[in-house]
Short mmCIF file of N, CA and C in Angstrom, two decimals:
data_model
loop_
_atom_site.label_atom_id
_atom_site.label_comp_id
_atom_site.label_asym_id
_atom_site.label_seq_id
_atom_site.Cartn_x
_atom_site.Cartn_y
_atom_site.Cartn_z
N MET A 167 175.01 83.18 43.65
CA MET A 167 175.69 83.45 44.89
C MET A 167 176.55 82.26 45.25
N ASN A 168 177.84 82.49 45.42
CA ASN A 168 178.77 81.44 45.76
C ASN A 168 179.18 81.59 47.22
N THR A 169 178.63 80.73 48.06
CA THR A 169 178.94 80.78 49.48
C THR A 169 179.72 79.54 49.85
N LYS A 170 180.90 79.75 50.38
CA LYS A 170 181.73 78.62 50.78
C LYS A 170 181.58 78.42 52.28
N GLN A 171 181.19 77.20 52.65
CA GLN A 171 181.03 76.88 54.06
C GLN A 171 181.99 75.77 54.44
N ASN A 172 182.55 75.90 55.60
CA ASN A 172 183.42 74.87 56.13
C ASN A 172 182.57 73.97 57.04
N ILE A 173 182.18 72.82 56.52
CA ILE A 173 181.37 71.88 57.30
C ILE A 173 182.33 71.02 58.10
N GLU A 174 182.39 71.29 59.38
CA GLU A 174 183.30 70.56 60.23
C GLU A 174 182.63 70.25 61.55
N SER A 175 182.80 69.06 61.97
CA SER A 175 182.23 68.61 63.24
C SER A 175 183.34 68.52 64.26
N GLY A 176 182.96 68.33 65.49
CA GLY A 176 183.94 68.10 66.54
C GLY A 176 184.35 66.64 66.61
N PHE A 177 183.83 65.81 65.69
CA PHE A 177 184.13 64.39 65.68
C PHE A 177 184.38 63.92 64.26
N ARG A 178 185.25 62.92 64.13
CA ARG A 178 185.57 62.36 62.82
C ARG A 178 185.36 60.85 62.89
N VAL A 179 184.78 60.29 61.84
CA VAL A 179 184.60 58.84 61.77
C VAL A 179 185.94 58.23 61.33
N ILE A 180 186.49 57.38 62.17
CA ILE A 180 187.75 56.71 61.86
C ILE A 180 187.47 55.39 61.12
N ASN A 181 186.46 54.66 61.58
CA ASN A 181 186.17 53.36 61.00
C ASN A 181 184.70 53.00 61.24
N LEU A 182 184.12 52.30 60.29
CA LEU A 182 182.75 51.79 60.41
C LEU A 182 182.78 50.36 59.90
N VAL A 183 182.44 49.40 60.78
CA VAL A 183 182.66 47.99 60.46
C VAL A 183 181.40 47.17 60.75
N LEU A 184 181.08 46.28 59.82
CA LEU A 184 180.05 45.27 60.05
C LEU A 184 180.71 44.12 60.79
N THR A 185 180.26 43.85 62.02
CA THR A 185 180.89 42.81 62.82
C THR A 185 180.10 41.51 62.89
N ASP A 186 178.78 41.59 62.62
CA ASP A 186 177.97 40.38 62.66
C ASP A 186 176.73 40.58 61.81
N SER A 187 176.37 39.55 61.04
CA SER A 187 175.17 39.60 60.21
C SER A 187 174.62 38.19 60.07
N ASN A 188 173.41 37.99 60.59
CA ASN A 188 172.74 36.69 60.50
C ASN A 188 171.35 36.91 59.93
N PHE A 189 171.00 36.15 58.92
CA PHE A 189 169.71 36.27 58.27
C PHE A 189 169.15 34.89 58.00
N SER A 190 167.88 34.69 58.31
CA SER A 190 167.23 33.42 57.97
C SER A 190 165.77 33.68 57.62
N ARG A 191 165.24 32.79 56.80
CA ARG A 191 163.85 32.86 56.39
C ARG A 191 163.33 31.45 56.19
N ILE A 192 162.01 31.31 56.32
CA ILE A 192 161.40 30.02 56.00
C ILE A 192 161.17 29.97 54.50
N GLN A 193 160.79 28.81 54.01
CA GLN A 193 160.62 28.65 52.57
C GLN A 193 159.46 29.48 52.03
N ASN A 194 158.33 29.47 52.72
CA ASN A 194 157.15 30.17 52.23
C ASN A 194 156.83 31.36 53.13
N VAL A 195 157.38 32.50 52.78
CA VAL A 195 157.17 33.72 53.55
C VAL A 195 155.88 34.38 53.06
N THR A 196 155.10 34.87 53.98
CA THR A 196 153.84 35.55 53.66
C THR A 196 154.11 36.98 53.23
N PHE A 197 153.46 37.39 52.14
CA PHE A 197 153.60 38.75 51.64
C PHE A 197 152.25 39.46 51.71
N ASP A 198 152.27 40.74 51.91
CA ASP A 198 151.09 41.62 51.80
C ASP A 198 149.87 41.13 52.58
N ASN A 199 150.06 40.78 53.80
CA ASN A 199 148.94 40.43 54.66
C ASN A 199 148.93 41.40 55.83
N PRO A 200 147.82 42.05 56.10
CA PRO A 200 147.80 43.05 57.17
C PRO A 200 148.06 42.47 58.56
N GLU A 201 148.01 41.16 58.70
CA GLU A 201 148.27 40.54 60.00
C GLU A 201 149.74 40.22 60.25
N ILE A 202 150.59 40.51 59.28
CA ILE A 202 152.03 40.32 59.46
C ILE A 202 152.51 41.29 60.53
N LYS A 203 153.31 40.78 61.46
CA LYS A 203 153.89 41.62 62.50
C LYS A 203 155.39 41.68 62.30
N GLN A 204 155.91 42.89 62.33
CA GLN A 204 157.35 43.07 62.26
C GLN A 204 157.83 43.67 63.58
N LYS A 205 158.90 43.10 64.09
CA LYS A 205 159.44 43.56 65.37
C LYS A 205 160.90 43.94 65.18
N THR A 206 161.27 45.11 65.70
CA THR A 206 162.64 45.57 65.61
C THR A 206 163.12 45.99 66.99
N ASP A 207 164.23 45.44 67.42
CA ASP A 207 164.88 45.82 68.67
C ASP A 207 166.24 46.42 68.35
N LEU A 208 166.58 47.46 69.09
CA LEU A 208 167.82 48.19 68.86
C LEU A 208 168.62 48.25 70.16
N GLU A 209 169.89 47.87 70.09
CA GLU A 209 170.79 47.95 71.24
C GLU A 209 171.98 48.82 70.88
N ILE A 210 172.32 49.75 71.76
CA ILE A 210 173.45 50.66 71.53
C ILE A 210 174.35 50.63 72.75
N SER A 211 175.64 50.48 72.51
CA SER A 211 176.60 50.60 73.61
C SER A 211 177.70 51.57 73.19
N VAL A 212 178.23 52.27 74.18
CA VAL A 212 179.24 53.30 73.93
C VAL A 212 180.42 53.06 74.84
N GLY A 213 181.61 53.10 74.26
CA GLY A 213 182.85 53.01 75.03
C GLY A 213 183.69 54.24 74.75
N ILE A 214 184.34 54.76 75.78
CA ILE A 214 185.13 55.98 75.63
C ILE A 214 186.55 55.72 76.11
N ASN A 215 187.51 56.14 75.30
CA ASN A 215 188.92 56.02 75.64
C ASN A 215 189.63 57.29 75.19
N ASP A 216 189.94 58.16 76.13
CA ASP A 216 190.56 59.46 75.84
C ASP A 216 189.70 60.25 74.86
N ASN A 217 190.21 60.46 73.65
CA ASN A 217 189.47 61.26 72.67
C ASN A 217 188.79 60.39 71.61
N GLN A 218 188.65 59.09 71.89
CA GLN A 218 187.99 58.18 70.95
C GLN A 218 186.72 57.61 71.57
N ILE A 219 185.73 57.43 70.71
CA ILE A 219 184.43 56.89 71.12
C ILE A 219 184.13 55.69 70.23
N VAL A 220 183.83 54.56 70.84
CA VAL A 220 183.41 53.37 70.10
C VAL A 220 181.93 53.18 70.33
N VAL A 221 181.17 53.14 69.24
CA VAL A 221 179.73 52.94 69.32
C VAL A 221 179.40 51.62 68.63
N THR A 222 178.75 50.72 69.37
CA THR A 222 178.31 49.45 68.81
C THR A 222 176.79 49.48 68.76
N GLU A 223 176.26 49.13 67.60
CA GLU A 223 174.81 49.16 67.41
C GLU A 223 174.36 47.81 66.84
N LYS A 224 173.35 47.24 67.48
CA LYS A 224 172.82 45.95 67.04
C LYS A 224 171.32 46.10 66.79
N VAL A 225 170.88 45.58 65.66
CA VAL A 225 169.47 45.57 65.32
C VAL A 225 169.03 44.12 65.17
N ASN A 226 167.97 43.76 65.88
CA ASN A 226 167.33 42.45 65.73
C ASN A 226 165.98 42.69 65.08
N PHE A 227 165.75 42.02 63.97
CA PHE A 227 164.50 42.17 63.22
C PHE A 227 163.85 40.81 63.07
N SER A 228 162.51 40.78 63.19
CA SER A 228 161.79 39.55 62.89
C SER A 228 160.44 39.89 62.27
N GLN A 229 160.00 38.99 61.40
CA GLN A 229 158.67 39.09 60.80
C GLN A 229 157.91 37.85 61.20
N ILE A 230 156.74 38.06 61.80
CA ILE A 230 155.95 36.96 62.34
C ILE A 230 154.56 36.97 61.71
N PHE A 231 154.10 35.79 61.31
CA PHE A 231 152.75 35.63 60.79
C PHE A 231 152.16 34.35 61.37
N ASN A 232 150.98 34.47 61.95
CA ASN A 232 150.32 33.32 62.60
C ASN A 232 151.26 32.63 63.60
N GLU A 233 151.94 33.43 64.39
CA GLU A 233 152.84 32.96 65.44
C GLU A 233 154.04 32.19 64.92
N ILE A 234 154.33 32.30 63.62
CA ILE A 234 155.50 31.66 63.03
C ILE A 234 156.49 32.76 62.64
N GLU A 235 157.72 32.64 63.13
CA GLU A 235 158.76 33.59 62.75
C GLU A 235 159.25 33.23 61.35
N GLU A 236 158.83 34.02 60.37
CA GLU A 236 159.14 33.73 58.98
C GLU A 236 160.49 34.29 58.54
N VAL A 237 160.86 35.44 59.09
CA VAL A 237 162.12 36.08 58.75
C VAL A 237 162.77 36.53 60.05
N LYS A 238 164.07 36.30 60.14
CA LYS A 238 164.81 36.73 61.34
C LYS A 238 166.17 37.25 60.90
N CYS A 239 166.56 38.38 61.49
CA CYS A 239 167.84 38.97 61.12
C CYS A 239 168.45 39.68 62.33
N SER A 240 169.75 39.55 62.46
CA SER A 240 170.50 40.28 63.48
C SER A 240 171.72 40.89 62.80
N ILE A 241 171.89 42.19 62.96
CA ILE A 241 173.01 42.92 62.33
C ILE A 241 173.69 43.75 63.41
N THR A 242 175.02 43.64 63.49
CA THR A 242 175.79 44.45 64.43
C THR A 242 176.89 45.18 63.68
N MET A 243 176.98 46.48 63.94
CA MET A 243 178.05 47.30 63.37
C MET A 243 178.65 48.14 64.49
N TYR A 244 179.92 48.51 64.30
CA TYR A 244 180.50 49.45 65.25
C TYR A 244 181.21 50.54 64.47
N ALA A 245 181.32 51.67 65.11
CA ALA A 245 182.03 52.80 64.52
C ALA A 245 182.99 53.36 65.56
N LEU A 246 184.15 53.77 65.09
CA LEU A 246 185.14 54.42 65.93
C LEU A 246 185.17 55.89 65.53
N PHE A 247 184.92 56.76 66.50
CA PHE A 247 184.93 58.19 66.28
C PHE A 247 186.09 58.79 67.06
N GLU A 248 186.63 59.88 66.53
CA GLU A 248 187.70 60.59 67.22
C GLU A 248 187.26 62.03 67.44
N LYS A 249 187.45 62.49 68.66
CA LYS A 249 187.16 63.89 68.98
C LYS A 249 188.24 64.75 68.35
N VAL A 250 187.81 65.77 67.61
CA VAL A 250 188.75 66.62 66.90
C VAL A 250 188.67 68.03 67.47
N GLY A 251 189.81 68.57 67.85
CA GLY A 251 189.85 69.94 68.35
C GLY A 251 189.07 70.12 69.63
N GLU A 252 188.61 71.32 69.82
CA GLU A 252 187.82 71.67 71.00
C GLU A 252 186.34 71.51 70.67
N SER A 253 185.84 70.33 70.86
CA SER A 253 184.44 70.05 70.58
C SER A 253 183.57 70.74 71.61
N LYS A 254 182.42 71.23 71.15
CA LYS A 254 181.46 71.84 72.06
C LYS A 254 180.67 70.78 72.82
N ILE A 255 180.77 69.54 72.37
CA ILE A 255 180.05 68.45 73.02
C ILE A 255 180.95 67.87 74.10
N GLU A 256 180.60 68.11 75.33
CA GLU A 256 181.42 67.63 76.44
C GLU A 256 181.01 66.22 76.87
N ASP A 257 179.77 65.87 76.68
CA ASP A 257 179.30 64.55 77.09
C ASP A 257 179.50 63.57 75.94
N LEU A 258 180.63 62.87 75.96
CA LEU A 258 180.98 61.97 74.86
C LEU A 258 180.03 60.77 74.77
N GLU A 259 179.55 60.29 75.89
CA GLU A 259 178.62 59.16 75.86
C GLU A 259 177.31 59.57 75.19
N ARG A 260 176.86 60.78 75.48
CA ARG A 260 175.64 61.29 74.83
C ARG A 260 175.84 61.41 73.32
N PHE A 261 177.02 61.88 72.91
CA PHE A 261 177.33 61.94 71.47
C PHE A 261 177.23 60.54 70.87
N GLY A 262 177.81 59.55 71.53
CA GLY A 262 177.79 58.19 71.01
C GLY A 262 176.39 57.62 70.89
N LYS A 263 175.56 57.84 71.93
CA LYS A 263 174.21 57.27 71.93
C LYS A 263 173.27 57.98 70.95
N ILE A 264 173.52 59.25 70.68
CA ILE A 264 172.63 59.98 69.78
C ILE A 264 173.25 60.11 68.39
N ASN A 265 174.31 60.87 68.27
CA ASN A 265 174.89 61.14 66.96
C ASN A 265 175.57 59.91 66.36
N GLY A 266 176.38 59.23 67.19
CA GLY A 266 177.08 58.05 66.68
C GLY A 266 176.11 56.98 66.21
N ALA A 267 175.09 56.72 67.01
CA ALA A 267 174.08 55.72 66.63
C ALA A 267 173.32 56.15 65.37
N ALA A 268 173.03 57.44 65.26
CA ALA A 268 172.32 57.95 64.07
C ALA A 268 173.18 57.84 62.82
N ILE A 269 174.49 57.92 62.96
CA ILE A 269 175.39 57.77 61.81
C ILE A 269 175.44 56.32 61.35
N ILE A 270 175.46 55.38 62.29
CA ILE A 270 175.55 53.95 61.95
C ILE A 270 174.24 53.41 61.38
N PHE A 271 173.11 53.85 61.90
CA PHE A 271 171.82 53.24 61.58
C PHE A 271 171.50 53.15 60.08
N PRO A 272 171.76 54.16 59.26
CA PRO A 272 171.45 54.02 57.82
C PRO A 272 172.22 52.88 57.15
N TYR A 273 173.41 52.58 57.63
CA TYR A 273 174.19 51.47 57.06
C TYR A 273 173.53 50.13 57.42
N ILE A 274 173.01 50.03 58.62
CA ILE A 274 172.30 48.81 59.03
C ILE A 274 171.01 48.67 58.23
N ARG A 275 170.28 49.77 58.06
CA ARG A 275 169.04 49.74 57.26
C ARG A 275 169.33 49.25 55.85
N GLU A 276 170.38 49.80 55.25
CA GLU A 276 170.74 49.43 53.87
C GLU A 276 171.13 47.96 53.79
N HIS A 277 171.87 47.48 54.78
CA HIS A 277 172.30 46.08 54.78
C HIS A 277 171.10 45.14 54.87
N LEU A 278 170.16 45.44 55.75
CA LEU A 278 168.96 44.61 55.87
C LEU A 278 168.13 44.64 54.59
N THR A 279 167.99 45.79 53.98
CA THR A 279 167.25 45.88 52.71
C THR A 279 167.90 45.00 51.64
N ASN A 280 169.22 45.07 51.52
CA ASN A 280 169.92 44.25 50.53
C ASN A 280 169.80 42.76 50.83
N LEU A 281 169.91 42.38 52.10
CA LEU A 281 169.76 40.97 52.46
C LEU A 281 168.38 40.45 52.10
N SER A 282 167.34 41.24 52.39
CA SER A 282 165.98 40.79 52.11
C SER A 282 165.74 40.61 50.62
N VAL A 283 166.26 41.50 49.81
CA VAL A 283 166.10 41.38 48.35
C VAL A 283 166.86 40.16 47.84
N LYS A 284 168.07 39.96 48.32
CA LYS A 284 168.86 38.79 47.90
C LYS A 284 168.21 37.48 48.34
N ALA A 285 167.40 37.54 49.40
CA ALA A 285 166.70 36.35 49.90
C ALA A 285 165.38 36.13 49.18
N GLY A 286 165.10 36.92 48.15
CA GLY A 286 163.87 36.74 47.37
C GLY A 286 162.64 37.33 48.01
N LEU A 287 162.82 38.25 48.95
CA LEU A 287 161.70 38.88 49.63
C LEU A 287 161.46 40.28 49.08
N SER A 288 160.34 40.84 49.45
CA SER A 288 160.15 42.26 49.19
C SER A 288 161.17 42.99 50.05
N PRO A 289 161.63 44.16 49.60
CA PRO A 289 162.62 44.88 50.41
C PRO A 289 162.10 45.19 51.82
N ILE A 290 162.88 44.83 52.80
CA ILE A 290 162.57 45.20 54.18
C ILE A 290 163.26 46.53 54.43
N ILE A 291 162.47 47.54 54.69
CA ILE A 291 163.02 48.88 54.92
C ILE A 291 162.63 49.31 56.33
N LEU A 292 163.63 49.37 57.19
CA LEU A 292 163.37 49.82 58.55
C LEU A 292 163.05 51.31 58.53
N PRO A 293 162.11 51.73 59.34
CA PRO A 293 161.81 53.16 59.39
C PRO A 293 162.97 53.91 60.07
N PRO A 294 163.11 55.20 59.79
CA PRO A 294 164.14 55.98 60.50
C PRO A 294 163.89 55.90 61.99
N ALA A 295 164.97 56.04 62.74
CA ALA A 295 164.87 55.97 64.20
C ALA A 295 165.23 57.31 64.82
N ASN A 296 164.57 57.61 65.94
CA ASN A 296 164.87 58.82 66.70
C ASN A 296 165.74 58.40 67.88
N PHE A 297 166.99 58.84 67.89
CA PHE A 297 167.92 58.42 68.92
C PHE A 297 167.96 59.40 70.10
N ILE A 298 167.17 60.45 70.06
CA ILE A 298 167.17 61.44 71.13
C ILE A 298 166.40 60.94 72.33
N ASN A 299 165.38 60.12 72.14
CA ASN A 299 164.56 59.62 73.27
C ASN A 299 165.34 58.72 74.18
#
């Protein structure tokens, strides 16, 4: 069965840019200890200008063991979206905070994983995030 579907959204990604990336680690990072604590903070901001939406997403990650911050990372990316045609989504800010943020997040996850491997660590893989809450 050959079914042709036109997958089209009311929004188009114009640009996706890494704007800031900072990574640091101590010399002797602890591996595989159940007392390791990982903390992830997520910040999302949305700007709207006519039919364009700018979504900036920042992730701060740290790994702490025995009250020592062994790994620290901050990654910021932004995406520019354009409203195309008659979108059914009228609340552009809601689109940015939910859909826009969900589009950017996998790129941040991938960047952090690559940085951790290049730093000689086990891959740091952030869990998927639910942007609806």
